[in-house]
C-alpha cells in the first residue's frame, strides 16, 4: 500500500509541474513528443504508443484517429484513458445500430460496422473514455469515484464483489495502471455506456420507481428538470490571467443539472404506499398544516392545496416531490467532501481533522427550503436531515461534547449513482419530507455554508471537484491554481462595476474550508445571494485569511440587489491586519491554561473569532492536529469576522455585498470561502457553549 501511495503522490507532483509552451485553451494536439527523462517514468512510451501496439485495441485506436485525438495522446499532458476491447466496441456499435429508442435512425450510422460510425459518434466515444488528470486504480477504489471526462460528462466507478473496478456499472477494468510518460491506460471490457436521456425520461425507463415517476410527471416537475445547459455561450474575457500573467482557463458554456432523491416502490410499500393515490393521501397528511412550520408559506399568506391540480407549487404532492430535488448535479461521492478509502492525502479532497464530520446544506426545489447531507462517520453512510440535540453546542471544552441525542436518524442515501444526461437519481431507504423537525431541529444549529455549494454553477460545471493537475491541462499546461469566470456567469452573483474579477482557487494549498475559495481581484464591488434559512435572528459571520494583499472591504446586506436599500454591516474589515495585532488579539490557544477561553471572549468583544478546529489548511498539511494542523491553531491562522446580529426571513432573498473601500488601489483581493449564520439561541445558549468545530 505504501508503494502505491507513493506512486500516486509522484504522479500528482509531476502533473502539477508540467508546462506547455502554448497558452491555448483545451488540449494541444500538435506539439513535440514528451521527454521521458523529465517525467515520473523513464520508459519513453506514450498513450498513443501503447494503444497502437495492442492488437486488442485496434477499434478504439481507429475511433481516436477519426476523432482527431490519437495524436493528442502522444503529446504533453496527463491523461487517463479507458480503452475498450475490440469485442466491447463491436457490441456497442451493434447496439447503436439496433437502438429502437434512437431519436435519429440507427443513431446516424451509415451501416452496422465500425466504419459506419459518424464522426460525431467517434468524437463522443473517444472523449468519454479520456480524462484530464491521473486516476490510478487506487484512486477509483473504496466507495467509488466520479471522474470528469473530456466530453464534459462524468463516469462513476464502483468496486464489485470480486474486487474489480467497474465503470458506470457495466464495464470492468481488466488491465490496470499501465503507466506511460503522459498518463495511464486502463483496458476495459466494454464501451462505457453514457445516457442521452434527461431525468424525466430516465425515470420512465427506470424499473421499480413507478410511483415516484408518476408523481414527478403529474406535478409537472419532470419539465422543471428538463434543462441541460443555460443556452448561452461566453466569449473569452480580455483579462483572464493569473497573478503571474499566465492564461487561466475560463468556461465558455455552463451545464445545468439536478439531483433527485427517490423512494423506490419497495420503500413506499414499507409505509403502506402501494400506488399514486396512496402517495397523494400521504402527502396531503404530511403537508396539510405546513404553514405552521414552513415560514415561507405563512409569510406569503399561502395555504396548502390538497386538490387535483398537482402542478400547483403548493399542492401537497408537488411540495412532496419538489423537496426531493436539488439544483445541482452530484454523484453520491460528491454530496459531501469525504475521503474515499485508500486515497492518498496528496490527491484527496479531504481536509477535515480532529473528528470533523463532512456535511453540506443544499437548496431544494420546494421554495426557499434547505436539506442537510451529513456523513457522521467519515467514509461511511450519508444521511439527509439527520438531527441530534444541541448539535453545534458542547458541554466539554475542545470536543463536540456528550450532550447529544439523535432525535431523527435521517434518511439514508443508497450508495448508487443512477445517471441521466442532466443529473443523478439517488435511491433513499426511507421517506423524505420537509416537516417541523427540519427548521426547528435539523437547521437549528450553526449553519456553515460553503460558497461553492450554494452557487451551483461550481458543481454543474464540475470545476468544484477538479484537481490542480486537471485545471493545469485545461490551462494548456499553465497554472493549475485558479479558474477565471465571466462576471455574469453565476445566476446569484451581481457585479456592480467593470473592475471586479471573478476567480476560483482550485483545491490545493490554501488556508480554506474544503481547501478552495471563491475569490476575485482589483477594485471590487459584488453581491452574492445567500442561501435561504428559516425565519429568525442570526449572528452573521465571515471566514477569512489575513493577507497583505487583501485590502479593506465594507459589507452590506439587503433583500434585493438595489444597493440603495442595503444595510451596512459593522465597520470596514481590513484583512491586511495580522491576527496578533491588538485590534484582533489572536493567541496560540494551546499555550494557555484555559485553552483559549478568555482570549476567545476578548476576541469576540472586538468582533472576531478563531477559525474552526475541524479542518486544516489543505489536504497535504502535516503537523500536530492540536496545534499546527488545524485552522484554530497557528499552522494556518484564519479568522472569523462577526458582521452583526440580524433578522432573516425565509420568504426574503438576502444579498451580501462586498465593496472595496480603497478606490485608488487595484491590486487587491476579496474572498468568500464560507459564511456562518448562527441562530441567536445557539450563540446565547445559557446551558452549553458553541463548540470549536
XYZ file of C-alpha atoms in Angstrom:
693
model
C 0.000 0.000 0.000
C 2.812 2.411 0.772
C 4.337 1.834 -2.664
C 1.028 2.586 -4.361
C 0.512 5.756 -2.367
C 3.993 6.981 -3.201
C 3.300 6.279 -6.852
C 0.115 8.340 -6.678
C 1.881 11.214 -4.929
C 4.603 11.136 -7.558
C 2.066 11.441 -10.337
C 0.330 14.334 -8.603
C 3.648 16.134 -8.171
C 4.608 15.866 -11.814
C 1.096 16.687 -13.008
C 1.414 20.000 -11.186
C 4.756 20.835 -12.839
C 4.102 20.008 -16.489
C 4.330 23.045 -18.772
C 3.329 23.523 -22.390
C 4.693 26.345 -24.468
C 1.277 27.130 -25.947
C -1.154 29.210 -23.887
C -4.177 27.930 -25.820
C -7.265 26.567 -24.136
C -8.279 22.932 -24.094
C -5.966 20.264 -25.472
C -2.898 20.801 -27.624
C -2.824 18.242 -30.415
C 0.404 19.042 -32.234
C 3.433 19.501 -30.006
C 6.778 17.814 -29.642
C 6.835 14.371 -28.083
C 7.494 14.443 -24.344
C 10.902 13.704 -22.938
C 10.550 10.718 -20.645
C 13.558 11.708 -18.584
C 11.705 14.770 -17.327
C 8.621 12.929 -16.134
C 7.844 10.351 -13.465
C 8.773 7.363 -15.614
C 11.664 6.777 -17.992
C 10.051 4.270 -20.364
C 9.576 6.890 -23.087
C 6.268 5.265 -24.087
C 3.202 7.438 -24.694
C -0.504 6.613 -24.609
C -0.545 6.639 -28.406
C 2.309 4.123 -28.454
C 0.724 1.693 -26.016
C -2.628 1.813 -27.848
C -1.298 1.381 -31.377
C 0.850 -1.608 -30.405
C -2.025 -3.539 -28.773
C -3.881 -5.763 -31.245
C -6.887 -5.972 -28.888
C -7.414 -2.191 -29.027
C -7.356 -1.525 -32.787
C -11.028 -0.485 -32.889
C -10.537 2.098 -30.154
C -7.408 3.381 -31.875
C -9.452 3.773 -35.072
C -12.096 5.793 -33.173
C -9.424 8.053 -31.666
C -7.983 8.605 -35.138
C -11.421 9.523 -36.529
C -11.906 11.919 -33.598
C -8.521 13.587 -34.238
C -7.407 12.658 -30.730
C -4.859 9.914 -31.352
C -2.014 12.379 -31.893
C -3.067 14.232 -28.726
C -2.325 11.015 -26.869
C 1.322 11.418 -27.886
C 1.548 14.999 -26.612
C 2.453 16.539 -23.291
C -0.234 16.296 -20.668
C -1.524 13.941 -18.025
C -4.412 11.811 -19.225
C -6.225 8.716 -18.078
C -7.549 6.583 -20.936
C -10.122 3.814 -20.549
C -9.580 1.676 -23.631
C -12.397 -0.759 -24.531
C -11.596 -4.050 -26.212
C -12.369 -4.727 -29.866
C -15.162 -7.078 -28.775
C -16.633 -4.426 -26.497
C -16.689 -1.840 -29.268
C -18.254 -4.299 -31.722
C -21.081 -4.959 -29.256
C -21.597 -1.224 -28.710
C -21.650 -0.493 -32.451
C -24.311 -3.180 -32.875
C -26.385 -1.700 -30.029
C -26.268 1.762 -31.604
C -27.404 0.387 -34.966
C -30.292 -1.562 -33.407
C -31.353 1.100 -30.871
C -35.149 1.305 -31.199
C -35.318 4.395 -28.948
C -32.846 6.393 -31.043
C -34.011 9.897 -31.964
C -32.290 9.507 -35.354
C -32.497 6.201 -37.222
C -29.559 3.979 -36.266
C -28.124 6.930 -34.297
C -26.911 8.457 -37.579
C -24.779 5.434 -38.567
C -24.435 4.576 -42.255
C -24.146 0.821 -41.660
C -23.704 -1.670 -38.820
C -19.922 -1.555 -38.691
C -17.057 0.336 -37.095
C -16.668 2.338 -40.292
C -20.380 3.133 -40.198
C -19.968 5.330 -37.109
C -20.470 9.024 -37.763
C -17.674 11.462 -36.923
C -19.750 12.884 -34.059
C -20.230 9.413 -32.558
C -16.483 8.792 -32.778
C -15.801 12.077 -31.009
C -18.346 11.297 -28.270
C -16.994 7.784 -27.685
C -13.378 8.937 -27.695
C -13.861 11.897 -25.361
C -15.987 9.892 -22.924
C -13.082 7.471 -22.462
C -10.422 10.105 -21.723
C -9.982 12.075 -18.501
C -7.744 15.062 -17.936
C -5.642 14.088 -14.943
C -4.450 10.849 -13.412
C -6.757 8.208 -11.978
C -4.898 5.134 -10.803
C -6.795 2.057 -9.670
C -6.338 3.050 -6.032
C -7.968 6.437 -6.624
C -11.028 4.641 -8.000
C -11.393 2.292 -5.032
C -13.389 2.393 -1.842
C -16.832 3.949 -2.144
C -16.108 4.865 -5.750
C -15.085 7.994 -7.603
C -16.705 10.374 -10.055
C -14.388 11.106 -12.977
C -14.695 14.158 -15.216
C -14.164 13.153 -18.829
C -13.025 15.180 -21.800
C -16.623 15.046 -23.047
C -17.741 17.017 -20.012
C -19.904 14.146 -18.775
C -18.823 12.124 -15.729
C -18.032 8.449 -15.255
C -18.804 6.762 -11.941
C -16.660 3.935 -10.608
C -17.577 1.179 -8.172
C -15.891 -1.946 -6.870
C -17.789 -5.212 -7.347
C -17.919 -8.267 -5.072
C -14.825 -9.694 -6.793
C -12.806 -6.562 -6.063
C -12.847 -5.389 -9.684
C -13.255 -1.732 -10.602
C -16.375 -1.184 -12.718
C -17.231 1.910 -14.781
C -20.861 3.080 -14.886
C -21.880 -0.299 -13.524
C -21.076 -2.367 -16.631
C -17.515 -2.040 -17.940
C -14.820 -3.849 -15.958
C -11.163 -2.794 -15.851
C -9.171 -5.862 -16.886
C -5.657 -4.409 -17.141
C -4.955 -1.530 -14.786
C -2.365 1.198 -14.232
C -0.442 0.864 -17.490
C 1.758 3.896 -16.875
C 3.378 5.906 -19.639
C 5.060 9.292 -19.805
C 1.847 11.227 -20.374
C -0.630 9.288 -18.286
C -2.296 5.973 -17.512
C -4.114 3.449 -19.676
C -6.724 1.083 -18.244
C -8.013 -1.667 -20.536
C -11.746 -2.298 -20.115
C -14.232 -4.914 -21.283
C -16.901 -2.698 -22.862
C -17.566 0.781 -24.127
C -18.559 2.806 -21.072
C -22.264 3.493 -21.541
C -23.489 7.025 -21.275
C -27.037 8.222 -21.493
C -28.667 10.967 -23.536
C -31.905 10.718 -21.557
C -32.949 13.625 -19.369
C -34.060 12.956 -15.799
C -37.762 12.704 -16.561
C -37.230 10.190 -19.353
C -34.733 8.288 -17.203
C -37.479 7.719 -14.613
C -39.798 6.480 -17.382
C -37.290 3.714 -18.130
C -36.305 3.003 -14.503
C -37.688 -0.197 -13.044
C -39.083 -0.190 -9.528
C -39.864 3.555 -9.302
C -43.336 3.680 -10.882
C -44.979 5.677 -8.061
C -42.293 8.359 -7.859
C -42.215 8.543 -11.658
C -45.975 9.155 -11.764
C -45.684 11.864 -9.132
C -42.782 13.555 -10.949
C -44.785 13.782 -14.175
C -48.192 14.588 -12.628
C -46.698 17.589 -10.814
C -45.004 18.906 -13.946
C -41.667 18.733 -12.169
C -40.335 16.422 -14.886
C -40.440 19.519 -17.105
C -38.773 21.596 -14.371
C -35.729 19.294 -14.534
C -35.543 19.192 -18.331
C -32.805 21.807 -18.837
C -29.263 20.651 -19.529
C -27.468 23.960 -20.120
C -28.006 27.701 -19.789
C -28.300 28.100 -23.539
C -25.633 30.773 -23.568
C -22.028 30.990 -24.709
C -19.496 33.367 -23.207
C -16.605 34.836 -25.148
C -13.173 34.643 -23.585
C -12.609 37.708 -21.432
C -9.785 40.086 -22.384
C -8.349 39.677 -18.887
C -8.378 36.068 -17.717
C -4.833 35.767 -16.468
C -3.281 34.668 -13.194
C -1.187 36.875 -10.910
C 1.946 35.768 -12.780
C 0.429 36.658 -16.141
C -0.228 33.065 -17.254
C -3.522 32.381 -19.003
C -6.303 30.904 -16.881
C -8.987 28.506 -18.019
C -12.375 30.198 -18.407
C -15.569 28.223 -19.064
C -17.487 29.434 -22.101
C -20.623 27.328 -21.541
C -22.468 26.292 -18.392
C -24.311 22.996 -17.927
C -27.466 22.866 -15.835
C -28.125 19.787 -13.722
C -30.165 18.375 -10.881
C -30.011 15.732 -8.188
C -33.165 13.796 -7.300
C -33.544 11.645 -4.205
C -36.179 8.994 -4.885
C -38.040 6.343 -2.929
C -38.475 3.052 -4.757
C -41.812 1.272 -4.887
C -40.440 -1.157 -2.293
C -39.576 1.672 0.122
C -43.026 3.213 -0.321
C -44.603 -0.186 0.333
C -42.918 -0.274 3.738
C -45.091 2.744 4.628
C -48.294 1.309 3.179
C -47.997 3.319 -0.044
C -48.749 0.978 -2.946
C -49.941 3.336 -5.672
C -50.080 7.011 -6.596
C -53.349 7.550 -4.738
C -51.724 6.307 -1.550
C -48.835 8.734 -2.060
C -51.238 11.640 -2.646
C -53.031 10.815 0.603
C -49.693 10.593 2.432
C -48.520 13.944 1.067
C -51.831 15.587 1.998
C -51.483 14.337 5.564
C -47.843 15.427 5.956
C -48.176 18.870 4.371
C -51.720 19.993 5.189
C -50.537 22.080 8.158
C -47.210 23.150 6.624
C -47.689 26.928 7.173
C -47.353 26.349 10.912
C -43.655 25.457 10.469
C -42.904 26.482 6.867
C -42.293 30.200 7.432
C -42.201 30.997 3.716
C -45.842 29.976 3.249
C -47.006 31.734 6.401
C -45.246 34.981 5.449
C -46.602 34.832 1.888
C -50.142 34.079 3.100
C -50.212 30.770 1.226
C -52.270 27.693 2.006
C -51.669 24.068 1.080
C -53.762 22.699 -1.766
C -54.999 19.112 -1.473
C -56.929 19.262 -4.741
C -56.145 17.621 -8.054
C -54.166 20.466 -9.637
C -50.864 18.778 -8.909
C -48.905 21.370 -10.897
C -49.717 23.990 -8.234
C -46.393 24.581 -6.477
C -48.164 24.418 -3.115
C -50.204 21.356 -3.838
C -49.188 18.760 -1.231
C -47.974 16.222 -3.824
C -45.986 18.910 -5.642
C -44.407 20.008 -2.352
C -43.519 16.390 -1.559
C -41.717 15.838 -4.876
C -40.103 19.289 -5.000
C -38.331 18.707 -1.684
C -36.573 15.732 -3.302
C -34.871 17.861 -5.997
C -31.641 19.878 -5.781
C -30.451 22.445 -8.328
C -27.029 20.807 -8.672
C -25.975 17.578 -10.375
C -23.962 15.436 -7.957
C -22.821 11.827 -7.844
C -23.041 10.132 -4.449
C -19.342 10.700 -3.714
C -19.792 14.441 -4.383
C -22.664 15.097 -1.977
C -20.156 15.901 0.753
C -16.388 16.179 0.645
C -15.407 12.833 2.026
C -12.166 10.886 1.941
C -12.546 7.783 -0.239
C -10.938 4.720 1.276
C -7.327 4.238 0.250
C -6.820 7.596 -1.453
C -3.585 9.335 -0.567
C -3.744 12.752 1.080
C -1.811 14.164 -1.865
C -4.853 13.881 -4.109
C -7.731 13.631 -1.651
C -10.225 16.475 -1.349
C -10.459 15.778 2.338
C -9.129 18.300 4.836
C -11.141 17.572 7.988
C -9.246 16.863 11.208
C -9.877 16.332 14.925
C -13.020 14.317 14.259
C -14.546 16.878 11.909
C -17.508 15.431 10.032
C -18.339 16.209 6.382
C -21.672 17.913 5.766
C -23.252 20.492 3.464
C -26.594 22.238 3.026
C -28.402 22.456 -0.320
C -31.396 24.404 -1.554
C -34.276 22.278 -2.844
C -36.959 22.953 -5.426
C -39.513 23.467 -2.641
C -39.267 27.279 -2.455
C -36.615 28.613 -0.069
C -36.024 25.344 1.754
C -32.805 23.530 2.610
C -31.820 19.984 3.343
C -28.680 18.846 5.092
C -26.489 15.983 3.909
C -24.246 14.656 6.650
C -21.670 11.908 6.944
C -21.380 11.407 10.726
C -18.826 8.629 10.250
C -16.426 9.742 7.520
C -16.294 7.374 4.558
C -19.473 5.531 5.563
C -23.217 6.255 5.385
C -24.715 9.503 4.121
C -27.882 10.863 5.714
C -30.370 13.547 4.756
C -31.705 15.660 7.638
C -30.143 13.700 10.457
C -30.968 15.593 13.646
C -29.447 15.434 17.094
C -29.987 17.719 20.057
C -27.593 20.622 20.677
C -25.658 19.643 17.567
C -23.184 22.538 17.454
C -23.189 23.121 21.219
C -20.923 21.284 23.661
C -20.613 20.519 27.362
C -16.858 19.918 27.063
C -14.163 22.390 26.044
C -12.344 21.304 22.897
C -14.659 18.420 21.952
C -18.043 18.060 20.298
C -19.390 17.075 23.700
C -21.529 14.299 25.135
C -24.758 16.292 25.292
C -26.246 14.984 22.031
C -29.159 12.656 21.474
C -30.172 11.525 17.998
C -33.789 12.594 17.630
C -34.101 11.795 13.933
C -31.779 9.256 12.340
C -32.191 10.856 8.940
C -32.900 9.426 5.517
C -30.112 7.092 4.433
C -28.832 7.523 0.866
C -28.089 4.369 -1.111
C -24.501 4.358 -2.416
C -25.597 4.133 -6.047
C -25.474 6.520 -8.998
C -28.346 6.372 -11.477
C -27.119 8.697 -14.201
C -29.145 10.877 -16.517
C -27.843 13.279 -19.131
C -28.551 16.251 -16.864
C -28.164 14.830 -13.388
C -28.344 11.960 -10.954
C -31.005 9.928 -9.208
C -30.088 8.615 -5.769
C -32.263 5.952 -4.156
C -33.112 6.531 -0.488
C -34.085 3.998 2.179
C -36.966 5.881 3.826
C -39.382 8.705 3.027
C -38.043 12.260 2.767
C -40.297 15.139 3.846
C -39.956 18.767 4.905
C -41.608 18.673 8.323
C -41.315 20.727 11.509
C -38.184 18.830 12.554
C -36.231 20.408 9.684
C -36.452 24.126 10.561
C -36.847 23.549 14.294
C -34.271 20.787 14.684
C -32.011 19.981 11.728
C -31.374 23.630 10.844
C -31.472 24.991 14.398
C -27.685 24.895 14.634
C -24.649 26.821 13.457
C -25.173 26.877 9.700
C -21.892 26.906 7.788
C -22.402 27.496 4.074
C -19.582 26.671 1.671
C -19.858 29.134 -1.230
C -19.283 26.507 -3.918
C -22.391 24.615 -2.760
C -24.912 27.434 -2.908
C -23.505 28.777 -6.190
C -24.455 25.657 -8.115
C -22.510 26.595 -11.259
C -19.354 25.422 -9.478
C -20.952 21.993 -9.158
C -22.667 21.752 -12.546
C -19.501 22.659 -14.454
C -17.556 20.068 -12.428
C -14.999 22.736 -11.508
C -15.620 22.316 -7.780
C -14.252 18.769 -7.987
C -11.265 19.262 -10.262
C -7.681 18.921 -9.082
C -4.868 21.357 -9.817
C -3.414 18.918 -12.358
C -6.717 18.746 -14.258
C -7.023 22.535 -14.315
C -3.418 22.836 -15.465
C -4.251 20.718 -18.508
C -7.289 22.906 -19.251
C -4.923 25.868 -18.937
C -2.742 24.403 -21.669
C -0.127 23.302 -19.162
C -0.061 26.617 -17.288
C -1.339 27.448 -13.832
C -3.416 24.818 -12.100
C -4.173 27.093 -9.181
C -7.123 29.116 -10.457
C -10.032 29.409 -12.874
C -11.442 32.661 -14.278
C -15.176 33.318 -14.673
C -17.109 35.879 -16.733
C -18.745 38.418 -14.436
C -22.260 37.326 -15.484
C -21.603 33.583 -15.272
C -23.387 32.988 -11.945
C -27.139 33.476 -11.589
C -26.709 34.565 -7.962
C -23.731 36.908 -8.295
C -24.051 40.562 -9.310
C -21.057 42.704 -10.267
C -21.590 46.454 -9.900
C -18.529 47.779 -11.719
C -16.198 46.954 -14.597
C -13.088 46.401 -12.488
C -14.182 43.331 -10.491
C -12.692 39.979 -11.475
C -14.148 36.612 -10.502
C -11.708 33.801 -9.738
C -11.782 30.382 -8.085
C -8.867 28.975 -6.122
C -8.815 25.295 -7.062
C -8.425 22.763 -4.282
C -4.839 22.979 -3.149
C -2.512 24.709 -0.735
C -4.941 27.269 0.674
C -5.990 28.305 4.151
C -9.578 27.482 3.356
C -12.516 25.241 4.215
C -12.551 22.282 1.818
C -9.212 23.664 0.527
C -10.719 26.044 -2.043
C -12.213 29.542 -2.235
C -14.289 31.845 -4.423
C -12.083 34.849 -4.969
C -11.544 37.932 -7.084
C -9.233 40.838 -7.621
C -8.956 44.513 -8.424
C -11.250 47.288 -7.246
C -14.183 45.028 -6.477
C -17.876 45.622 -5.829
C -20.015 42.498 -5.959
C -23.059 40.932 -4.295
C -23.801 37.247 -3.698
C -27.240 35.828 -2.985
C -27.124 33.847 0.255
C -28.943 30.550 0.783
C -32.407 30.707 2.421
C -32.760 29.980 6.143
C -35.754 29.555 8.471
C -37.057 32.829 9.822
C -35.179 34.008 12.898
C -32.376 36.124 14.281
C -28.858 35.064 13.330
C -25.297 36.047 14.044
C -23.696 36.563 10.637
C -20.009 35.619 10.295
C -17.451 35.582 7.506
C -14.400 33.309 7.411
C -11.240 34.899 6.015
C -7.453 34.762 5.882
C -5.366 37.744 6.987
C -3.287 38.655 3.932
C -1.262 41.690 2.976
C -2.826 41.973 -0.499
C -6.394 41.641 0.702
C -7.256 45.293 1.045
C -10.144 46.745 3.035
C -13.783 45.984 2.387
C -17.196 47.151 3.527
C -20.038 44.647 3.776
C -23.747 45.205 3.213
C -26.889 43.076 3.399
C -30.162 43.639 1.581
C -33.256 41.852 0.322
C -32.588 42.917 -3.270
C -29.625 43.844 -5.440
C -30.511 47.523 -5.159
C -27.500 48.992 -3.347
C -29.578 51.897 -2.020
C -31.669 49.505 0.071
C -28.753 47.618 1.598
C -27.695 47.935 5.233
C -24.005 48.399 6.059
C -22.620 45.676 8.327
C -20.175 46.711 11.049
C -17.144 48.810 10.136
C -14.893 48.025 7.149
C -12.734 44.916 7.516
C -9.044 45.437 6.832
C -7.765 41.946 6.042
C -4.199 43.239 5.906
C -4.212 43.420 9.716
C -2.484 40.305 11.017
C -4.032 38.091 13.663
C -1.728 39.053 16.537
C -2.468 42.762 16.156
C -4.139 44.057 19.368
C -7.187 45.038 17.331
C -7.789 41.298 16.869
C -5.817 39.705 19.694
C -5.367 36.149 18.420
C -3.095 33.929 20.569
C -1.881 30.305 20.424
C -4.717 28.841 22.484
C -2.858 25.622 23.303
C -0.284 27.555 25.321
C -2.964 28.917 27.653
C -4.154 27.182 30.822
C -7.821 27.670 29.937
C -7.264 26.525 26.306
C -8.003 29.992 25.000
C -11.436 30.583 26.560
C -10.566 34.016 27.943
C -8.917 35.023 24.674
C -11.950 33.791 22.745
C -14.161 36.111 24.804
C -11.802 39.036 24.309
C -11.669 38.451 20.552
C -15.488 38.275 20.385
C -15.723 41.641 22.097
C -13.690 43.054 19.179
C -15.836 41.294 16.595
C -13.521 38.361 15.805
C -13.377 34.604 16.369
C -10.753 31.959 15.803
C -11.327 29.741 12.803
C -12.793 26.246 13.283
C -10.839 23.357 14.801
C -12.369 20.829 12.405
C -10.304 21.356 9.273
C -6.746 22.098 8.237
C -5.283 24.369 5.638
C -5.322 21.838 2.825
C -5.240 18.064 2.325
C -1.456 17.828 2.273
C -0.794 19.705 5.512
C 1.067 17.743 8.139
C 1.782 18.554 11.746
C 0.130 18.148 15.097
C -3.664 18.289 14.850
C -3.992 20.168 18.146
C -1.591 22.972 17.320
C -0.405 23.443 13.752
C -2.580 21.229 11.574
C -5.920 22.953 12.068
C -7.301 26.399 11.377
C -7.781 27.239 15.054
C -4.085 26.607 15.675
C -1.097 28.515 14.369
C -0.019 26.493 11.348
C -2.649 28.088 9.108
C -4.073 31.052 11.017
C -7.504 32.072 9.780
C -10.282 34.041 11.426
C -13.990 34.656 11.510
C -15.352 38.198 11.453
C -18.689 38.794 13.197
C -20.658 41.086 10.911
C -23.690 41.574 13.130
C -26.837 40.077 14.633
C -29.608 40.336 12.066
C -33.176 39.197 11.365
C -33.652 36.862 8.405
C -36.988 35.900 6.857
C -37.396 32.665 4.916
C -39.597 34.411 2.367
C -36.950 37.037 1.549
C -33.908 36.940 -0.693
C -30.712 38.052 1.040
C -27.886 39.655 -0.941
C -24.426 40.026 0.595
C -22.431 42.879 -0.922
C -18.624 43.192 -0.712
C -17.136 46.521 -1.751
C -13.559 47.728 -1.732
C -13.147 50.991 0.176
C -9.671 51.659 -1.242
C -10.715 53.248 -4.501
C -7.228 54.096 -5.798
C -5.797 50.570 -5.398
C -6.407 47.825 -7.978
C -4.033 45.048 -6.876
C -6.422 43.768 -4.197
C -8.296 40.557 -3.433
C -11.638 39.638 -1.938
C -12.523 36.108 -0.889
C -15.685 34.331 0.202
C -14.878 30.834 1.357
C -17.756 30.197 3.752
C -20.200 32.174 5.804
C -21.944 31.210 9.030
C -25.495 32.049 10.039
C -25.885 31.079 13.677
C -29.268 31.185 15.428
C -29.145 33.522 18.397
C -30.385 30.623 20.548
C -27.071 28.882 19.798
C -24.932 31.969 20.313
C -26.551 32.870 23.650
C -27.340 29.391 24.945
C -27.379 29.501 28.750
C -26.673 25.793 29.151
C -23.909 24.924 26.680
C -21.250 26.757 24.667
C -20.687 26.681 20.926
C -18.165 24.024 20.001
C -14.824 24.689 18.300
C -15.722 22.658 15.244
